Every structure is written in structure tokens, then in C-alpha cells.
PDB file of C-alpha atoms and ligand atoms in Angstrom:
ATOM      1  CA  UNK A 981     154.518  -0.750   1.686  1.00 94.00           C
ATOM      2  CA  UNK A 982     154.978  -3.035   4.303  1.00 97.00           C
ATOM      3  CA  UNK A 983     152.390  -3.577   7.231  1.00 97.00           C
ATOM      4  CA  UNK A 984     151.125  -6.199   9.455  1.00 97.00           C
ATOM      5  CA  UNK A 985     147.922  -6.249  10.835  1.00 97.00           C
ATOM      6  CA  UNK A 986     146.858  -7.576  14.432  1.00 97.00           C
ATOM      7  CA  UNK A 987     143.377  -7.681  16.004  1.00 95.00           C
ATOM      8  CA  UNK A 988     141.869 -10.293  18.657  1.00 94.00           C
ATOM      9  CA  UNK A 989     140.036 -13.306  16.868  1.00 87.00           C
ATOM     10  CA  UNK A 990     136.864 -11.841  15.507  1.00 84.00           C
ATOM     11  CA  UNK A 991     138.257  -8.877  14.463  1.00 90.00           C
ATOM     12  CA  UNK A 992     137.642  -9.430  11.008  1.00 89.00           C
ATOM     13  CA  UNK A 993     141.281  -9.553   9.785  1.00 91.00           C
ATOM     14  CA  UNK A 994     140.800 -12.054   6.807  1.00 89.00           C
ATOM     15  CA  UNK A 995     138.499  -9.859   5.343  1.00 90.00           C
ATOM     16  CA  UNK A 996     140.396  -6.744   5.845  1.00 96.00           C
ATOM     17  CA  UNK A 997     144.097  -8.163   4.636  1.00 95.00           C
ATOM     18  CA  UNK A 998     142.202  -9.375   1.249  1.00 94.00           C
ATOM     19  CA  UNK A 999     141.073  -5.853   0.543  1.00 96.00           C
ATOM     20  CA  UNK A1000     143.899  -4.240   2.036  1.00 95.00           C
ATOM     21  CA  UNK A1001     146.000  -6.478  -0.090  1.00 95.00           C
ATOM     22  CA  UNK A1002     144.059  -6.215  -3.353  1.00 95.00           C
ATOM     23  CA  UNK A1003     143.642  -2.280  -3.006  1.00 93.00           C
ATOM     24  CA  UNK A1004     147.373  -1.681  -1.871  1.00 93.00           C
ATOM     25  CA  UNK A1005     149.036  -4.078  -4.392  1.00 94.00           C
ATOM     26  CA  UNK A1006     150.524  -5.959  -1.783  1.00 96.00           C
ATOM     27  CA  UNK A1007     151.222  -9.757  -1.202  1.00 96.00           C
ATOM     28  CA  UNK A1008     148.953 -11.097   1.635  1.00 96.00           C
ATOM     29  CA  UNK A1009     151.253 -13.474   3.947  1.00 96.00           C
ATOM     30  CA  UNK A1010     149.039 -15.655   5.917  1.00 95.00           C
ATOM     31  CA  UNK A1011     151.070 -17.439   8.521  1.00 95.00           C
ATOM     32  CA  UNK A1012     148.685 -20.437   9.051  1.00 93.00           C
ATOM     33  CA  UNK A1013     148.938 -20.654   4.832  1.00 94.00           C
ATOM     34  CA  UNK A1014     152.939 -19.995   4.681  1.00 96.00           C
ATOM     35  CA  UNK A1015     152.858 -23.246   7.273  1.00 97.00           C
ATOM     36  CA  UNK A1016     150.451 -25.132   4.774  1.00 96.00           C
ATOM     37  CA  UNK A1017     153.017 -25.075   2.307  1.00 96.00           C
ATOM     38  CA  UNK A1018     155.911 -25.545   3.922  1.00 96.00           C
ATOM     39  CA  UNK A1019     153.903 -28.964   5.128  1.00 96.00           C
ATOM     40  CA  UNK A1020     152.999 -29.744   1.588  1.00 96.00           C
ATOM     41  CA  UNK A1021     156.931 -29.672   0.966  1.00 94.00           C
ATOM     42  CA  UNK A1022     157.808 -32.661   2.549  1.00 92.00           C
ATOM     43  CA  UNK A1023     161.195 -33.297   4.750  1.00 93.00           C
ATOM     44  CA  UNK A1024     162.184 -32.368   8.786  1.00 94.00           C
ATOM     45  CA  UNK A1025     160.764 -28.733   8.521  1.00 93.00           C
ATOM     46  CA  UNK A1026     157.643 -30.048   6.841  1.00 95.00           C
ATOM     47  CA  UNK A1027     157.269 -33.151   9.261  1.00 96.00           C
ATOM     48  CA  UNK A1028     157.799 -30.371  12.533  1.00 95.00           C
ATOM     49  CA  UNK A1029     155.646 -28.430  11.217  1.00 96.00           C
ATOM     50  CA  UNK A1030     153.227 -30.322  10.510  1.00 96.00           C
ATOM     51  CA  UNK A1031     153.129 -32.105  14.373  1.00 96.00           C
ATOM     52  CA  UNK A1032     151.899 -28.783  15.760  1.00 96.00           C
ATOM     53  CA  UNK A1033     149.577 -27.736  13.080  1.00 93.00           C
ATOM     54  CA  UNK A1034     147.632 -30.901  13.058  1.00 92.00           C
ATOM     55  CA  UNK A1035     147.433 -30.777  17.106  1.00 93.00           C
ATOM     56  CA  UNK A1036     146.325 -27.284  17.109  1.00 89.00           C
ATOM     57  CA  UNK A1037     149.338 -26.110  18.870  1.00 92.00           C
ATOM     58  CA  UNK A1038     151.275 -23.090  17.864  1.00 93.00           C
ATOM     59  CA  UNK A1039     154.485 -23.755  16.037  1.00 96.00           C
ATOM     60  CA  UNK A1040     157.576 -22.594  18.076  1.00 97.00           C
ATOM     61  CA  UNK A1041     158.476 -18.905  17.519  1.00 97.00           C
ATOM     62  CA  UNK A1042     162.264 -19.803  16.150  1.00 96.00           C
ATOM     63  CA  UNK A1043     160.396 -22.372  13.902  1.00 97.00           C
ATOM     64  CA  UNK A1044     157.767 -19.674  12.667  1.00 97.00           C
ATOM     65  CA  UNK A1045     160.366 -16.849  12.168  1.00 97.00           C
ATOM     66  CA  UNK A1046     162.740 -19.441   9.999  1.00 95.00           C
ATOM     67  CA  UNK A1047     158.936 -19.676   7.810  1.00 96.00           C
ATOM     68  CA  UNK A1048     157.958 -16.309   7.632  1.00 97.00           C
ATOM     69  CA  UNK A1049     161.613 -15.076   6.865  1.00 95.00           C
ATOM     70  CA  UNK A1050     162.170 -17.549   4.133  1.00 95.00           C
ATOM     71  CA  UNK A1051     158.444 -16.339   2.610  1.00 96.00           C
ATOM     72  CA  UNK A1052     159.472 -12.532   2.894  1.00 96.00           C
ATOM     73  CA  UNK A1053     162.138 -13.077   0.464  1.00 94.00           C
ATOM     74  CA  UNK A1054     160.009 -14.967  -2.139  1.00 95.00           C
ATOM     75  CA  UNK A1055     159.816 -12.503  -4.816  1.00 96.00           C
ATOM     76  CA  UNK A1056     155.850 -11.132  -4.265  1.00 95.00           C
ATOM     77  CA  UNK A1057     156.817  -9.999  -1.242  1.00 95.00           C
ATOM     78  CA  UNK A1058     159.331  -7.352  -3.040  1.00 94.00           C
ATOM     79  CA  UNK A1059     156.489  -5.675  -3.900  1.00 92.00           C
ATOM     80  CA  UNK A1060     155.109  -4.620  -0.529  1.00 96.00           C
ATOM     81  CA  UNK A1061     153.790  -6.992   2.039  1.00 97.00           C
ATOM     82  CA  UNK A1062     150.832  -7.402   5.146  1.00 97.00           C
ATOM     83  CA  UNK A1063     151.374 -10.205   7.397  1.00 97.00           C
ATOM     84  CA  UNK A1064     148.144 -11.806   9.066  1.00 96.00           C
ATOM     85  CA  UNK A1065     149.050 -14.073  11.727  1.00 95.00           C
ATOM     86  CA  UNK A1066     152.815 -12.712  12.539  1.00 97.00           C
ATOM     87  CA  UNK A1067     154.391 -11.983  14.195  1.00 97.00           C
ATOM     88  CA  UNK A1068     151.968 -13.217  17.066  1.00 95.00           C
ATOM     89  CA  UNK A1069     154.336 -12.090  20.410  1.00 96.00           C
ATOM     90  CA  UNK A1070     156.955  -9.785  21.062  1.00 96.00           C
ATOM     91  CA  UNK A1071     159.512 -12.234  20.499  1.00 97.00           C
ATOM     92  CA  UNK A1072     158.441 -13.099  17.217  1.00 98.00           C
ATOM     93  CA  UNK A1073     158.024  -9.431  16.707  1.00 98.00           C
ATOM     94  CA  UNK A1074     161.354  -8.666  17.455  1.00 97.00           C
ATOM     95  CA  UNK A1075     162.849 -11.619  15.208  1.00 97.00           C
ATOM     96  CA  UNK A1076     161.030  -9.991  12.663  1.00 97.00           C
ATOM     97  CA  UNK A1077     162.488  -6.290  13.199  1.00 97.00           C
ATOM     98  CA  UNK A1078     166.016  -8.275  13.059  1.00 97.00           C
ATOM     99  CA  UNK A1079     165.346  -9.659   9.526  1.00 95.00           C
ATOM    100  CA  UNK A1080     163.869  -6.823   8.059  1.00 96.00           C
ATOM    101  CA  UNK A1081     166.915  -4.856   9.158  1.00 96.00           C
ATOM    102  CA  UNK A1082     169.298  -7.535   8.065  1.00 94.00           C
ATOM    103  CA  UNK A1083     167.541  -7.518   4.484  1.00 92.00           C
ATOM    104  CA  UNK A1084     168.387  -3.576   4.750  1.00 93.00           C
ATOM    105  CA  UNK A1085     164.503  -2.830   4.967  1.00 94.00           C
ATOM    106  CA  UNK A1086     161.791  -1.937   7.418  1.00 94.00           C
ATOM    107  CA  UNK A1087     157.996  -1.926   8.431  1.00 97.00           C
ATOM    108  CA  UNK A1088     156.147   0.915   7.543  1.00 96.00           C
ATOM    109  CA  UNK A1089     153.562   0.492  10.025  1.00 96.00           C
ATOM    110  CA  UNK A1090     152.018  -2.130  12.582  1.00 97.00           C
ATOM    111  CA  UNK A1091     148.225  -1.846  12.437  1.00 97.00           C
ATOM    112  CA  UNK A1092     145.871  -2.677  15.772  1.00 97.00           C
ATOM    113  CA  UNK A1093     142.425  -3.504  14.467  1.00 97.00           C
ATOM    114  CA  UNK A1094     140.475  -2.436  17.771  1.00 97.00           C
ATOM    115  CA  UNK A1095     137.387  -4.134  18.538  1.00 96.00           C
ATOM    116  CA  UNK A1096     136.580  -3.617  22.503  1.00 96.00           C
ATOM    117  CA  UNK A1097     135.699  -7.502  23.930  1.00 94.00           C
ATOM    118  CA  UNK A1098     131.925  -7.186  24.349  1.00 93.00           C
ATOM    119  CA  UNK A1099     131.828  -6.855  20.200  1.00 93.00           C
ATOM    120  CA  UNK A1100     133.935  -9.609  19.791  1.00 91.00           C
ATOM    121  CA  UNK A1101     132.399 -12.336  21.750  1.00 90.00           C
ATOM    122  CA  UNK A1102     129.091 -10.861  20.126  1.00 87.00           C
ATOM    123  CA  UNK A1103     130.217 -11.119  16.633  1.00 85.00           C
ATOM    124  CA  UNK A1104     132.226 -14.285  17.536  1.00 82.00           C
ATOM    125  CA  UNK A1105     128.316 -15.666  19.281  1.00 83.00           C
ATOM    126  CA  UNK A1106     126.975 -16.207  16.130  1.00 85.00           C
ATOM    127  CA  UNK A1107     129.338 -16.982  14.026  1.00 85.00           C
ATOM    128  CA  UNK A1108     128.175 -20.006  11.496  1.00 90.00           C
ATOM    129  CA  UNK A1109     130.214 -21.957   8.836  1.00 91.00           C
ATOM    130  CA  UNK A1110     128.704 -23.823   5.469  1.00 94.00           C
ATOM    131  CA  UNK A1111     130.446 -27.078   5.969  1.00 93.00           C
ATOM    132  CA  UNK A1112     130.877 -27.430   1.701  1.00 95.00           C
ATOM    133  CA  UNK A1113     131.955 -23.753   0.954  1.00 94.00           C
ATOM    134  CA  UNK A1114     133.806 -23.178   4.531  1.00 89.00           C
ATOM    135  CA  UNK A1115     131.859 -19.380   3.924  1.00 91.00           C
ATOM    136  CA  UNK A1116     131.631 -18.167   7.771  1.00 86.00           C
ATOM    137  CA  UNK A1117     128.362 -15.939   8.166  1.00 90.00           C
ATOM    138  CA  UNK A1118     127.001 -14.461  11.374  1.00 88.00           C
ATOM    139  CA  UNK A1119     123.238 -15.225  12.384  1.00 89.00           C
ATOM    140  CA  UNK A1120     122.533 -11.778  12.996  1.00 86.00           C
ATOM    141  CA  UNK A1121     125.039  -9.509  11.181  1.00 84.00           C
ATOM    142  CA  UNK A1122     125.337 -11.193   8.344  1.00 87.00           C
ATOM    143  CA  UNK A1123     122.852 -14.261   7.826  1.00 93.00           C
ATOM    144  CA  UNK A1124     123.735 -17.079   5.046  1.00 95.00           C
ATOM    145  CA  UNK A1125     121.037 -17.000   1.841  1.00 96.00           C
ATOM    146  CA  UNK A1126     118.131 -19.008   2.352  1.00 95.00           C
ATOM    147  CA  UNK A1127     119.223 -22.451   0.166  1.00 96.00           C
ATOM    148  CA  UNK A1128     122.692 -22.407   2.840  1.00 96.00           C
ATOM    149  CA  UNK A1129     120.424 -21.481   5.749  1.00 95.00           C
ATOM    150  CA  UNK A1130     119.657 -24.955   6.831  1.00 95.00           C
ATOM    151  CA  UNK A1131     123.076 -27.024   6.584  1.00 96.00           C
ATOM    152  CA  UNK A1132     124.909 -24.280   8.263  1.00 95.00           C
ATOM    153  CA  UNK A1133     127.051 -25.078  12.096  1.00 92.00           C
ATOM    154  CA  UNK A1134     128.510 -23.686  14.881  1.00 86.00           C
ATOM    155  CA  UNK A1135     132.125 -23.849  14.791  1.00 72.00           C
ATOM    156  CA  UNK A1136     133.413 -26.053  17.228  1.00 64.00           C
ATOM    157  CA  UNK A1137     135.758 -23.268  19.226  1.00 61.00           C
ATOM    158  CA  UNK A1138     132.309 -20.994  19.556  1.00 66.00           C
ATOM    159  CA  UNK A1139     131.535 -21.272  22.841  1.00 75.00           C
ATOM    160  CA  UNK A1140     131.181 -18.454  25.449  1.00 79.00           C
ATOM    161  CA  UNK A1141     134.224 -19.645  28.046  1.00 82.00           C
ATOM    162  CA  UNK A1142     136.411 -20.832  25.196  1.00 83.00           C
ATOM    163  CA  UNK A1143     135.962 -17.313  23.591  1.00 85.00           C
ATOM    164  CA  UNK A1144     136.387 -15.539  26.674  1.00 89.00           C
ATOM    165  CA  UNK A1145     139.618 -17.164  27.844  1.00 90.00           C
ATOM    166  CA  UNK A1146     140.999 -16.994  23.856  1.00 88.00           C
ATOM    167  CA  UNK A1147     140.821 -13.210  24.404  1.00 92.00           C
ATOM    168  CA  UNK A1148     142.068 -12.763  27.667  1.00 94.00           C
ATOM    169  CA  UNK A1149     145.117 -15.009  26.249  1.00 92.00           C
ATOM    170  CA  UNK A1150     145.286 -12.410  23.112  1.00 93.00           C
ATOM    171  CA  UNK A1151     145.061  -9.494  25.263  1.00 95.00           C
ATOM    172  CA  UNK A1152     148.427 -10.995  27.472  1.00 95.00           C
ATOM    173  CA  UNK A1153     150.059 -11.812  24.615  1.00 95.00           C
ATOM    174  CA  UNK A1154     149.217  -9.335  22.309  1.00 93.00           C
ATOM    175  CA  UNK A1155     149.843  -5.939  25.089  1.00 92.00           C
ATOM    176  CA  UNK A1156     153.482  -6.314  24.980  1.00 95.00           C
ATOM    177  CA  UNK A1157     154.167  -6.666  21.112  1.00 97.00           C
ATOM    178  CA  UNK A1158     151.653  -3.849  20.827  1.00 97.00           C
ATOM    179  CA  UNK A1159     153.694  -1.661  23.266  1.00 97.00           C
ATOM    180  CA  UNK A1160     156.737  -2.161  21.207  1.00 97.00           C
ATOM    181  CA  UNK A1161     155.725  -1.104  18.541  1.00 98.00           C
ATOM    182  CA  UNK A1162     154.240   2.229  19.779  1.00 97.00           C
ATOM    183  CA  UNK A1163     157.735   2.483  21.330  1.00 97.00           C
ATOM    184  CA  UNK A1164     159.146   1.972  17.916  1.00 96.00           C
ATOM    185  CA  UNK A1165     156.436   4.878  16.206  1.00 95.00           C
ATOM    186  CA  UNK A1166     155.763   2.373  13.730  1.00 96.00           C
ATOM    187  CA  UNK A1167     151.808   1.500  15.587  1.00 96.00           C
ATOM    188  CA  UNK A1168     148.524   2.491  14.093  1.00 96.00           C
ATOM    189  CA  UNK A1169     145.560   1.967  15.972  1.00 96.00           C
ATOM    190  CA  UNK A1170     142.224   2.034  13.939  1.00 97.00           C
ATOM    191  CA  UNK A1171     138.673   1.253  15.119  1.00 97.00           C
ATOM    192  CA  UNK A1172     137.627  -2.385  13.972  1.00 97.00           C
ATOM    193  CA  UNK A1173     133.892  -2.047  14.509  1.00 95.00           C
ATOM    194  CA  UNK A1174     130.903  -1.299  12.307  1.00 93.00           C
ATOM    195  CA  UNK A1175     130.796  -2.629   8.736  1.00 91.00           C
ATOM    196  CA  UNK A1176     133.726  -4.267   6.207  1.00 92.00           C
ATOM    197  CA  UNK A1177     133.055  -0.731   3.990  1.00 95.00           C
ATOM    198  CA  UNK A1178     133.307   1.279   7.280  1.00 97.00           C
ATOM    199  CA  UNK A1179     136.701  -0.603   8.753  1.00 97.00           C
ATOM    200  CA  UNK A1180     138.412  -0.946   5.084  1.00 96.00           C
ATOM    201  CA  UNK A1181     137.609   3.140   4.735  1.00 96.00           C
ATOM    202  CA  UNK A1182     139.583   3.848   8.336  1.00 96.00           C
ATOM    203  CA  UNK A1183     142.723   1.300   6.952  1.00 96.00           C
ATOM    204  CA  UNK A1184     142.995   3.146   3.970  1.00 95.00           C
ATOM    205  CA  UNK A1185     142.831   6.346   5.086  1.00 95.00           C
ATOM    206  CA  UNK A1186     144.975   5.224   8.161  1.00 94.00           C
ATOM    207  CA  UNK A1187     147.775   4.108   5.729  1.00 91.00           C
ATOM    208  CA  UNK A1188     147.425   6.607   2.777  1.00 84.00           C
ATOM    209  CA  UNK A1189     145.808   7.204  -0.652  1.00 54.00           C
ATOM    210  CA  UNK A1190     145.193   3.940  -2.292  1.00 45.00           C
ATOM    211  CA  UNK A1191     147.077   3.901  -5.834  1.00 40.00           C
TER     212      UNK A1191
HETATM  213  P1  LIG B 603     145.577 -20.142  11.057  1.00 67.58           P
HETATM  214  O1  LIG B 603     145.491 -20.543   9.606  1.00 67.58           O
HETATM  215  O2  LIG B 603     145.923 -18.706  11.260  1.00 67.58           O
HETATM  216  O3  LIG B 603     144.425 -20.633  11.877  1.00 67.58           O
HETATM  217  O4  LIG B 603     146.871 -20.914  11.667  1.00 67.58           O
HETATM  218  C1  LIG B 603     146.958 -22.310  11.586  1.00 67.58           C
HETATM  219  C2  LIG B 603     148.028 -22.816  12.543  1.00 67.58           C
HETATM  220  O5  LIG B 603     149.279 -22.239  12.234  1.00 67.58           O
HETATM  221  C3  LIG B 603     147.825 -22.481  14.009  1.00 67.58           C
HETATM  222  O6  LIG B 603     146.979 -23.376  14.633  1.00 67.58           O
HETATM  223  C4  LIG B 603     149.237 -22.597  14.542  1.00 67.58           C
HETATM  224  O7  LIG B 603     149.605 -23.944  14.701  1.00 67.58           O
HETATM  225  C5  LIG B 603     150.047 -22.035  13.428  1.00 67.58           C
HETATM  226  N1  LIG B 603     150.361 -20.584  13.526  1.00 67.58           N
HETATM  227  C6  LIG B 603     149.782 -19.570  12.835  1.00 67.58           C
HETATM  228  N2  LIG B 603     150.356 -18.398  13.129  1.00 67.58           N
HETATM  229  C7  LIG B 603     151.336 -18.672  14.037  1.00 67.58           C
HETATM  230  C8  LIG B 603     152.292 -17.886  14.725  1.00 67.58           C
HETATM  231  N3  LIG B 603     152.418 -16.555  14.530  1.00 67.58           N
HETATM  232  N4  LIG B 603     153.134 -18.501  15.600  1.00 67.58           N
HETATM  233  C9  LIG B 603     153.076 -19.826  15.787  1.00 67.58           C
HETATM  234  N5  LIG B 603     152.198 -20.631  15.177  1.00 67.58           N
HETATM  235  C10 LIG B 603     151.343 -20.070  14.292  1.00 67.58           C
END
């Protein structure tokens, strides 16, 4: 099976691809890893790269796709695939659509994780991180143990008008790729809130039996 999975920032997509992946049997591509180790390589791809990771910018779409197309034909990804983090626009959407097709294959369905904004920037409100595990909790939903309780922090991107212009920027971005692939019959739309158990039930009976 082949899948990738979008959702605004909060919507708990980390958690979902890692049971989606180990439940499914399929090789979890996370774009922001695929870059890591195409840094760690060394050389001109690594070096470019590497100049928009470390600023925080995005990487160039032709620059991602080159990544992301090179990783889908490592041999783990034979097996069945769910990208996190790609494509992230319709361009990069529709590079990917070309590659698949050139490798004679196709997706088997684009999933939208729906959260509606209020949840998000709640969720995303009190989100905390242990600065030695990198564990993220939430001070309400989901608070750290006790002995982690008092070195936990804010992340530094958790504030209310960062938040709220990050998802009005996902929501522009995000409409059009979305719309293609409902054009294309390949979109799924399942409802991101409530609990991990609750979501990961919907995905998997969204995308079939597991086994
Ligand atoms: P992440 O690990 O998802 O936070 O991604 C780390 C970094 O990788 C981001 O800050 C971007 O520089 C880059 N990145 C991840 N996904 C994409 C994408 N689809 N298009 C362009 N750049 C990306």
C-alpha cells in the first residue's frame, strides 16, 4: 500500500504514521529525516540541503522531489510506503504523481487528518518538550510523569500568533493539493480529533483490514 498522510501541525501525524506504519507493514518516509541523511552524505546536494534546513527554510520543491524520489526507490519502500511531510504543495504533489507513474506505480490513497483550527491551537497551547528525551507532552491532555514535570519547556514556535498564522499558511497551501487529489479519487478524509486509539481506529478502518 502506498499512502501519504497530511494534517495541519498539531494534528498528530508522527504518532499516527508510526502506528500506521508498524500495523500496515509499511516504510515510514519522513521528509525532514530523508533530508537528514542526505545532509549526513556529504557533497553539493548535502551542502544545499543543508543551507535551508539549518535556516529553517523549506528546501525548494525540485530539490525535495529529487530527495523523496531517490528514497522511494530504496528498497523498503517496495514494500508499501506513507510519506509524512510530502509532498507539502500541489506542485510537489504533482512531481510526485509523475514519478510514481514513471516507476509504473501509483498512490493508493492521500489521507487528510482533519482537526478543525480551534483544536489545534488548543492542543498546540500546551504543548511541552523534555529537553533530554525530546518526548513532547501536552499540559492538559497528556501531562509528563512527575520526575519530567519540572525540567519540561515551551517550544519556542508555541506561541498564539505564530500558531495562528502557521495554519492559515497550511490551510493556503494545503487547499489546493487537497483538491487535487479529491479530483484524482485517490483523497480520504478522516476525523483527527479525540484520542491516538480513537484516530489510529478511523485510519485503519479508513484504509482496510490491518494484516
Ligand atoms: P521536519 O523534520 O518535518 O520538521 O522538517 C525539517 C525541515 O525539512 C524543514 O524545516 C524544511 O526545511 C524541510 N522540509 C520538510 N519537508 C519538506 C517539504 N515537503 N518541502 C520542502 N522542505 C521540507
Amino acid at each position: 500500500m502506498r499512502l501519504v498522510l497530511m494534517g495541519p501541525p498539531g494534528a498528530g501525524k508522527g504518532t499516527q504514521c508510526e502506528r500506521l506504519a508498524r500495523g500496515f507493514g509499511l516504510a515510514h518516509i519522513d521528509t525532514g529525516g530523508a533530508l537528514r541523511v542526505v545532509m549526513a552524505r556529504g557533497g553539493e546536494l548535502a551542502r544545499e540541503v543543508g543551507s535551508y534546513v539549518e535556516a529553517g527554510q523549506l528546501v525548494p520543491d525540485d530539490t525535495v522531489v529529487a530527495v523523496m524520489t531517490q528514497r522511494l526507490s530504496e528498497p523498503d519502500a517496495a514494500r508499501g510506503f506513507l510519506l509524512d511531510g510530502f509532498p507539502r504543495n500541489r506542485k510537489q504533489a504533482l512531481a510526485l504523481g509523475a514519478a510514481l507513474t514513471r516507476a509504473s506505480t501509483r498512490l493508493d490513497h492521500a489521507i487528510l487528518l482533519e482537526v478543525p483550527d480551534d483544536v489545534v491551537l488548543d492542543r498546540l497551547s500546551g504543548r511541552v518538550v523534555d529537553p533530554q528525551t525530546g518526548q513532547v507532552y501536552h499540559e492538559r491532555h497528556s501531562p509528563p510523569p512527575p520526575d519530567v514535570a519540572p525540567r519540561v519547556v515551551r517550544r519556542r514556535d508555541d506561541h498564539l500568533s505564530a500558531q495562528q498564522a502557521q495554519l492559515a499558511q497550511y490551510h493556503a497551501i494545503t487547499e489546493p493539493m487537497v483538491q487535487l487529489y479529491a479530483e484524482r479519487d485517490l483523497l480520504l478524509r478522516v476525523d483527527g480529533t479525540g484520542t491516538p486509539d480513537a484516530v489510529f481506529a478511523r485510519l485503519s478502518a479508513a484504509i482496510g483490514t490491518i494484516g
